[in-house]
Amino acid sequence: MDTILKDQFSTLNTAISMNPAPSEPSAKPNQNTAPATPQKADALEIVKKLLASLETPGEEGRQMFLSTLAPRGLAIHARKPLVQRGSSRDNDDIEYEDFPEGFADRIPWTSERRMVEGLDGEPTVLVDHDVAMVWVPYYFTVDGRLSHVGTNICTLVCRDWDGEGEGKERWLVVSATDTAREPSDEDRKKHGARS
């Protein structure tokens, strides 16, 4: 691996590192986790709204979900541990959906089951002018049972999406990637969810 690529990976790893464990009192918190600027706070709010929409059943939840997505984009789900075993195709553990409808259609909006996708620790928010990245560890419960845990990584762009003119820019998600894994005993204990 050449030096430039190593430097890029090192920079990326530094940027997305999470806060140190609370048992390390001398460690300084990662400066990227707490939204310190209005842009970071606004980008994080869109991702929180996307997650909150999953708790709102029916068309209301679907519309709330769609309101966070750009008119074009892509969702990628890298969920190898949760994919049915015995598949004969390569990369069956990676699923793709186009924004906005394809991604929204993935969610069972008419289900009677209560779905909650909660934050699992501090999110990391990075902003460079009109592009933001929000890295959000999460847990997912269905009817109070811990289904899976993982990380959501959303890329957002701040634009005048509706053509209303200067000052009408807003953040929308242009790509979403997530991981998912079976919860460990530690995850179950941490979230107090039934298994």
PDB file of C-alpha atoms in Angstrom:
ATOM      1  CA  MET A   1       0.000   0.000   0.000  1.00  0.00           C
ATOM      2  CA  ASP A   2       1.580   3.319  -0.971  1.00  0.00           C
ATOM      3  CA  THR A   3       2.216   6.088   1.550  1.00  0.00           C
ATOM      4  CA  ILE A   4      -0.598   8.356   0.314  1.00  0.00           C
ATOM      5  CA  LEU A   5      -3.180   5.582   0.671  1.00  0.00           C
ATOM      6  CA  LYS A   6      -1.861   4.706   4.142  1.00  0.00           C
ATOM      7  CA  ASP A   7      -2.132   8.375   5.145  1.00  0.00           C
ATOM      8  CA  GLN A   8      -5.717   8.526   3.843  1.00  0.00           C
ATOM      9  CA  PHE A   9      -6.714   5.420   5.814  1.00  0.00           C
ATOM     10  CA  SER A  10      -4.990   6.786   8.903  1.00  0.00           C
ATOM     11  CA  THR A  11      -6.855  10.091   8.553  1.00  0.00           C
ATOM     12  CA  LEU A  12     -10.179   8.298   8.025  1.00  0.00           C
ATOM     13  CA  ASN A  13      -9.629   6.023  11.032  1.00  0.00           C
ATOM     14  CA  THR A  14      -8.803   9.044  13.176  1.00  0.00           C
ATOM     15  CA  ALA A  15     -11.869  10.944  11.949  1.00  0.00           C
ATOM     16  CA  ILE A  16     -14.332   8.169  12.706  1.00  0.00           C
ATOM     17  CA  SER A  17     -12.923   6.970  16.006  1.00  0.00           C
ATOM     18  CA  MET A  18     -15.399   7.011  18.855  1.00  0.00           C
ATOM     19  CA  ASN A  19     -15.025   8.483  22.350  1.00  0.00           C
ATOM     20  CA  PRO A  20     -12.762   6.537  24.663  1.00  0.00           C
ATOM     21  CA  ALA A  21     -14.437   4.329  27.247  1.00  0.00           C
ATOM     22  CA  PRO A  22     -15.558   6.166  30.409  1.00  0.00           C
ATOM     23  CA  SER A  23     -13.014   4.167  32.419  1.00  0.00           C
ATOM     24  CA  GLU A  24     -10.247   6.256  30.846  1.00  0.00           C
ATOM     25  CA  PRO A  25     -10.554   9.506  32.842  1.00  0.00           C
ATOM     26  CA  SER A  26      -7.371  11.069  31.454  1.00  0.00           C
ATOM     27  CA  ALA A  27      -8.427  10.671  27.817  1.00  0.00           C
ATOM     28  CA  LYS A  28      -9.872  13.667  25.996  1.00  0.00           C
ATOM     29  CA  PRO A  29     -13.191  13.096  24.185  1.00  0.00           C
ATOM     30  CA  ASN A  30     -13.116  12.914  20.407  1.00  0.00           C
ATOM     31  CA  GLN A  31     -13.856  16.409  19.104  1.00  0.00           C
ATOM     32  CA  ASN A  32     -15.929  15.029  16.201  1.00  0.00           C
ATOM     33  CA  THR A  33     -18.684  13.396  18.221  1.00  0.00           C
ATOM     34  CA  ALA A  34     -20.696  16.291  19.603  1.00  0.00           C
ATOM     35  CA  PRO A  35     -22.230  18.692  17.097  1.00  0.00           C
ATOM     36  CA  ALA A  36     -20.276  21.887  17.786  1.00  0.00           C
ATOM     37  CA  THR A  37     -21.567  23.850  14.807  1.00  0.00           C
ATOM     38  CA  PRO A  38     -25.055  24.538  13.485  1.00  0.00           C
ATOM     39  CA  GLN A  39     -24.174  22.567  10.326  1.00  0.00           C
ATOM     40  CA  LYS A  40     -23.221  19.484  12.361  1.00  0.00           C
ATOM     41  CA  ALA A  41     -26.332  19.780  14.518  1.00  0.00           C
ATOM     42  CA  ASP A  42     -28.585  20.171  11.464  1.00  0.00           C
ATOM     43  CA  ALA A  43     -27.036  17.167   9.672  1.00  0.00           C
ATOM     44  CA  LEU A  44     -27.388  15.006  12.798  1.00  0.00           C
ATOM     45  CA  GLU A  45     -31.034  16.073  13.227  1.00  0.00           C
ATOM     46  CA  ILE A  46     -31.877  14.766   9.741  1.00  0.00           C
ATOM     47  CA  VAL A  47     -30.364  11.367  10.581  1.00  0.00           C
ATOM     48  CA  LYS A  48     -32.202  11.291  13.923  1.00  0.00           C
ATOM     49  CA  LYS A  49     -35.445  12.111  12.078  1.00  0.00           C
ATOM     50  CA  LEU A  50     -34.787   9.229   9.669  1.00  0.00           C
ATOM     51  CA  LEU A  51     -34.328   6.839  12.622  1.00  0.00           C
ATOM     52  CA  ALA A  52     -37.366   8.227  14.480  1.00  0.00           C
ATOM     53  CA  SER A  53     -39.546   7.663  11.421  1.00  0.00           C
ATOM     54  CA  LEU A  54     -39.199   3.908  11.979  1.00  0.00           C
ATOM     55  CA  GLU A  55     -41.211   4.279  15.184  1.00  0.00           C
ATOM     56  CA  THR A  56     -44.061   5.965  13.317  1.00  0.00           C
ATOM     57  CA  PRO A  57     -46.235   3.394  11.550  1.00  0.00           C
ATOM     58  CA  GLY A  58     -48.149   3.820   8.327  1.00  0.00           C
ATOM     59  CA  GLU A  59     -48.036   6.561   5.739  1.00  0.00           C
ATOM     60  CA  GLU A  60     -47.030   9.183   8.315  1.00  0.00           C
ATOM     61  CA  GLY A  61     -43.826   7.281   9.113  1.00  0.00           C
ATOM     62  CA  ARG A  62     -43.109   6.646   5.443  1.00  0.00           C
ATOM     63  CA  GLN A  63     -43.504  10.346   4.577  1.00  0.00           C
ATOM     64  CA  MET A  64     -41.290  11.318   7.513  1.00  0.00           C
ATOM     65  CA  PHE A  65     -38.656   8.838   6.264  1.00  0.00           C
ATOM     66  CA  LEU A  66     -38.887  10.106   2.669  1.00  0.00           C
ATOM     67  CA  SER A  67     -38.541  13.728   3.845  1.00  0.00           C
ATOM     68  CA  THR A  68     -34.963  12.972   4.959  1.00  0.00           C
ATOM     69  CA  LEU A  69     -33.824  11.537   1.599  1.00  0.00           C
ATOM     70  CA  ALA A  70     -32.509  13.304  -1.488  1.00  0.00           C
ATOM     71  CA  PRO A  71     -34.441  12.796  -4.750  1.00  0.00           C
ATOM     72  CA  ARG A  72     -31.652  10.478  -5.916  1.00  0.00           C
ATOM     73  CA  GLY A  73     -29.305   8.367  -3.867  1.00  0.00           C
ATOM     74  CA  LEU A  74     -28.393   4.877  -2.783  1.00  0.00           C
ATOM     75  CA  ALA A  75     -28.801   2.715   0.289  1.00  0.00           C
ATOM     76  CA  ILE A  76     -26.295  -0.084   0.837  1.00  0.00           C
ATOM     77  CA  HIS A  77     -26.755  -2.768   3.463  1.00  0.00           C
ATOM     78  CA  ALA A  78     -23.626  -4.801   4.300  1.00  0.00           C
ATOM     79  CA  ARG A  79     -25.064  -7.427   6.597  1.00  0.00           C
ATOM     80  CA  LYS A  80     -23.028 -10.587   6.136  1.00  0.00           C
ATOM     81  CA  PRO A  81     -23.671 -11.998   9.621  1.00  0.00           C
ATOM     82  CA  LEU A  82     -27.456 -11.766   9.155  1.00  0.00           C
ATOM     83  CA  VAL A  83     -27.695 -13.212   5.633  1.00  0.00           C
ATOM     84  CA  GLN A  84     -29.182 -16.655   5.231  1.00  0.00           C
ATOM     85  CA  ARG A  85     -26.412 -19.257   5.292  1.00  0.00           C
ATOM     86  CA  GLY A  86     -25.701 -21.480   2.301  1.00  0.00           C
ATOM     87  CA  SER A  87     -26.027 -18.871  -0.432  1.00  0.00           C
ATOM     88  CA  SER A  88     -24.083 -19.759  -3.553  1.00  0.00           C
ATOM     89  CA  ARG A  89     -23.623 -16.219  -4.924  1.00  0.00           C
ATOM     90  CA  ASP A  90     -20.773 -13.890  -4.024  1.00  0.00           C
ATOM     91  CA  ASN A  91     -21.725 -10.706  -2.182  1.00  0.00           C
ATOM     92  CA  ASP A  92     -25.226 -11.910  -1.308  1.00  0.00           C
ATOM     93  CA  ASP A  93     -24.660 -10.104   1.968  1.00  0.00           C
ATOM     94  CA  ILE A  94     -24.738  -6.697   0.258  1.00  0.00           C
ATOM     95  CA  GLU A  95     -28.120  -5.255  -0.710  1.00  0.00           C
ATOM     96  CA  TYR A  96     -28.791  -2.035  -2.632  1.00  0.00           C
ATOM     97  CA  GLU A  97     -31.839   0.204  -3.010  1.00  0.00           C
ATOM     98  CA  ASP A  98     -32.279   3.401  -4.966  1.00  0.00           C
ATOM     99  CA  PHE A  99     -33.551   6.532  -3.245  1.00  0.00           C
ATOM    100  CA  PRO A 100     -36.082   7.466  -2.365  1.00  0.00           C
ATOM    101  CA  GLU A 101     -38.812   4.890  -3.043  1.00  0.00           C
ATOM    102  CA  GLY A 102     -36.657   1.748  -3.166  1.00  0.00           C
ATOM    103  CA  PHE A 103     -35.176   2.456   0.248  1.00  0.00           C
ATOM    104  CA  ALA A 104     -38.551   3.393   1.758  1.00  0.00           C
ATOM    105  CA  ASP A 105     -40.137   0.223   0.360  1.00  0.00           C
ATOM    106  CA  ARG A 106     -37.730  -1.841   2.486  1.00  0.00           C
ATOM    107  CA  ILE A 107     -39.536  -0.784   5.668  1.00  0.00           C
ATOM    108  CA  PRO A 108     -42.740  -2.619   6.708  1.00  0.00           C
ATOM    109  CA  TRP A 109     -44.745   0.562   7.356  1.00  0.00           C
ATOM    110  CA  THR A 110     -48.045  -1.303   7.843  1.00  0.00           C
ATOM    111  CA  SER A 111     -46.636  -3.738  10.389  1.00  0.00           C
ATOM    112  CA  GLU A 112     -48.299  -3.893  13.792  1.00  0.00           C
ATOM    113  CA  ARG A 113     -44.892  -4.568  15.348  1.00  0.00           C
ATOM    114  CA  ARG A 114     -43.129  -1.784  17.225  1.00  0.00           C
ATOM    115  CA  MET A 115     -39.713  -1.052  15.688  1.00  0.00           C
ATOM    116  CA  VAL A 116     -37.140   1.118  17.444  1.00  0.00           C
ATOM    117  CA  GLU A 117     -33.735   2.037  16.066  1.00  0.00           C
ATOM    118  CA  GLY A 118     -31.848   3.773  18.844  1.00  0.00           C
ATOM    119  CA  LEU A 119     -28.470   5.446  19.111  1.00  0.00           C
ATOM    120  CA  ASP A 120     -25.844   3.183  20.657  1.00  0.00           C
ATOM    121  CA  GLY A 121     -23.259   5.657  21.894  1.00  0.00           C
ATOM    122  CA  GLU A 122     -22.179   8.999  20.525  1.00  0.00           C
ATOM    123  CA  PRO A 123     -22.532   9.702  16.810  1.00  0.00           C
ATOM    124  CA  THR A 124     -19.623  11.178  14.880  1.00  0.00           C
ATOM    125  CA  VAL A 125     -20.461  14.107  12.609  1.00  0.00           C
ATOM    126  CA  LEU A 126     -18.011  15.549  10.086  1.00  0.00           C
ATOM    127  CA  VAL A 127     -18.801  18.525   7.833  1.00  0.00           C
ATOM    128  CA  ASP A 128     -16.870  20.015   4.927  1.00  0.00           C
ATOM    129  CA  HIS A 129     -18.834  22.971   3.560  1.00  0.00           C
ATOM    130  CA  ASP A 130     -21.966  21.399   2.015  1.00  0.00           C
ATOM    131  CA  VAL A 131     -21.098  17.721   2.587  1.00  0.00           C
ATOM    132  CA  ALA A 132     -21.540  15.886   5.887  1.00  0.00           C
ATOM    133  CA  MET A 133     -20.913  12.360   7.132  1.00  0.00           C
ATOM    134  CA  VAL A 134     -22.809  11.033  10.143  1.00  0.00           C
ATOM    135  CA  TRP A 135     -21.539   7.780  11.696  1.00  0.00           C
ATOM    136  CA  VAL A 136     -24.161   6.384  14.081  1.00  0.00           C
ATOM    137  CA  PRO A 137     -23.794   3.139  16.047  1.00  0.00           C
ATOM    138  CA  TYR A 138     -27.303   1.755  16.606  1.00  0.00           C
ATOM    139  CA  TYR A 139     -29.396  -0.993  18.131  1.00  0.00           C
ATOM    140  CA  PHE A 140     -32.662  -2.229  16.645  1.00  0.00           C
ATOM    141  CA  THR A 141     -35.562  -3.721  18.593  1.00  0.00           C
ATOM    142  CA  VAL A 142     -38.807  -5.266  17.384  1.00  0.00           C
ATOM    143  CA  ASP A 143     -41.545  -5.426  20.020  1.00  0.00           C
ATOM    144  CA  GLY A 144     -38.911  -4.889  22.718  1.00  0.00           C
ATOM    145  CA  ARG A 145     -36.673  -7.713  21.504  1.00  0.00           C
ATOM    146  CA  LEU A 146     -33.153  -6.811  20.449  1.00  0.00           C
ATOM    147  CA  SER A 147     -32.995  -7.836  16.783  1.00  0.00           C
ATOM    148  CA  HIS A 148     -29.551  -6.606  15.746  1.00  0.00           C
ATOM    149  CA  VAL A 149     -26.899  -3.952  16.279  1.00  0.00           C
ATOM    150  CA  GLY A 150     -24.602  -2.175  13.865  1.00  0.00           C
ATOM    151  CA  THR A 151     -23.598   1.154  12.403  1.00  0.00           C
ATOM    152  CA  ASN A 152     -25.376   3.570  10.061  1.00  0.00           C
ATOM    153  CA  ILE A 153     -23.165   5.779   7.922  1.00  0.00           C
ATOM    154  CA  CYS A 154     -25.040   8.576   6.172  1.00  0.00           C
ATOM    155  CA  THR A 155     -23.660  11.065   3.679  1.00  0.00           C
ATOM    156  CA  LEU A 156     -25.658  14.269   3.449  1.00  0.00           C
ATOM    157  CA  VAL A 157     -25.510  17.219   1.071  1.00  0.00           C
ATOM    158  CA  CYS A 158     -26.816  20.710   1.835  1.00  0.00           C
ATOM    159  CA  ARG A 159     -28.574  22.158  -1.211  1.00  0.00           C
ATOM    160  CA  ASP A 160     -31.596  24.161  -2.274  1.00  0.00           C
ATOM    161  CA  TRP A 161     -33.404  20.919  -3.126  1.00  0.00           C
ATOM    162  CA  ASP A 162     -36.695  22.633  -3.955  1.00  0.00           C
ATOM    163  CA  GLY A 163     -35.331  25.477  -6.089  1.00  0.00           C
ATOM    164  CA  GLU A 164     -36.660  28.115  -3.689  1.00  0.00           C
ATOM    165  CA  GLY A 165     -33.575  30.335  -3.843  1.00  0.00           C
ATOM    166  CA  GLU A 166     -30.678  31.338  -1.670  1.00  0.00           C
ATOM    167  CA  GLY A 167     -31.127  30.750   2.037  1.00  0.00           C
ATOM    168  CA  LYS A 168     -33.399  27.740   1.462  1.00  0.00           C
ATOM    169  CA  GLU A 169     -30.615  25.144   1.582  1.00  0.00           C
ATOM    170  CA  ARG A 170     -31.174  22.090   3.752  1.00  0.00           C
ATOM    171  CA  TRP A 171     -29.438  18.812   4.492  1.00  0.00           C
ATOM    172  CA  LEU A 172     -30.719  15.595   2.923  1.00  0.00           C
ATOM    173  CA  VAL A 173     -29.278  12.085   2.943  1.00  0.00           C
ATOM    174  CA  VAL A 174     -27.734  11.167  -0.433  1.00  0.00           C
ATOM    175  CA  SER A 175     -26.352   7.800   0.639  1.00  0.00           C
ATOM    176  CA  ALA A 176     -26.832   5.467   3.557  1.00  0.00           C
ATOM    177  CA  THR A 177     -24.740   2.420   4.353  1.00  0.00           C
ATOM    178  CA  ASP A 178     -25.366   0.169   7.291  1.00  0.00           C
ATOM    179  CA  THR A 179     -23.899  -2.866   8.920  1.00  0.00           C
ATOM    180  CA  ALA A 180     -25.783  -5.291  11.112  1.00  0.00           C
ATOM    181  CA  ARG A 181     -24.764  -8.161  13.330  1.00  0.00           C
ATOM    182  CA  GLU A 182     -26.378 -10.508  15.782  1.00  0.00           C
ATOM    183  CA  PRO A 183     -26.374  -8.977  19.266  1.00  0.00           C
ATOM    184  CA  SER A 184     -23.925 -10.417  21.761  1.00  0.00           C
ATOM    185  CA  ASP A 185     -24.805 -11.163  25.377  1.00  0.00           C
ATOM    186  CA  GLU A 186     -23.098  -7.874  26.236  1.00  0.00           C
ATOM    187  CA  ASP A 187     -25.315  -6.021  23.733  1.00  0.00           C
ATOM    188  CA  ARG A 188     -28.434  -7.593  25.254  1.00  0.00           C
ATOM    189  CA  LYS A 189     -27.358  -6.635  28.754  1.00  0.00           C
ATOM    190  CA  LYS A 190     -26.444  -3.096  27.660  1.00  0.00           C
ATOM    191  CA  HIS A 191     -29.823  -2.451  26.034  1.00  0.00           C
ATOM    192  CA  GLY A 192     -31.946  -4.325  28.546  1.00  0.00           C
ATOM    193  CA  ALA A 193     -33.874  -5.862  25.684  1.00  0.00           C
ATOM    194  CA  ARG A 194     -35.450  -9.272  25.671  1.00  0.00           C
ATOM    195  CA  SER A 195     -33.776 -11.823  23.450  1.00  0.00           C
TER     196      SER A 195
END
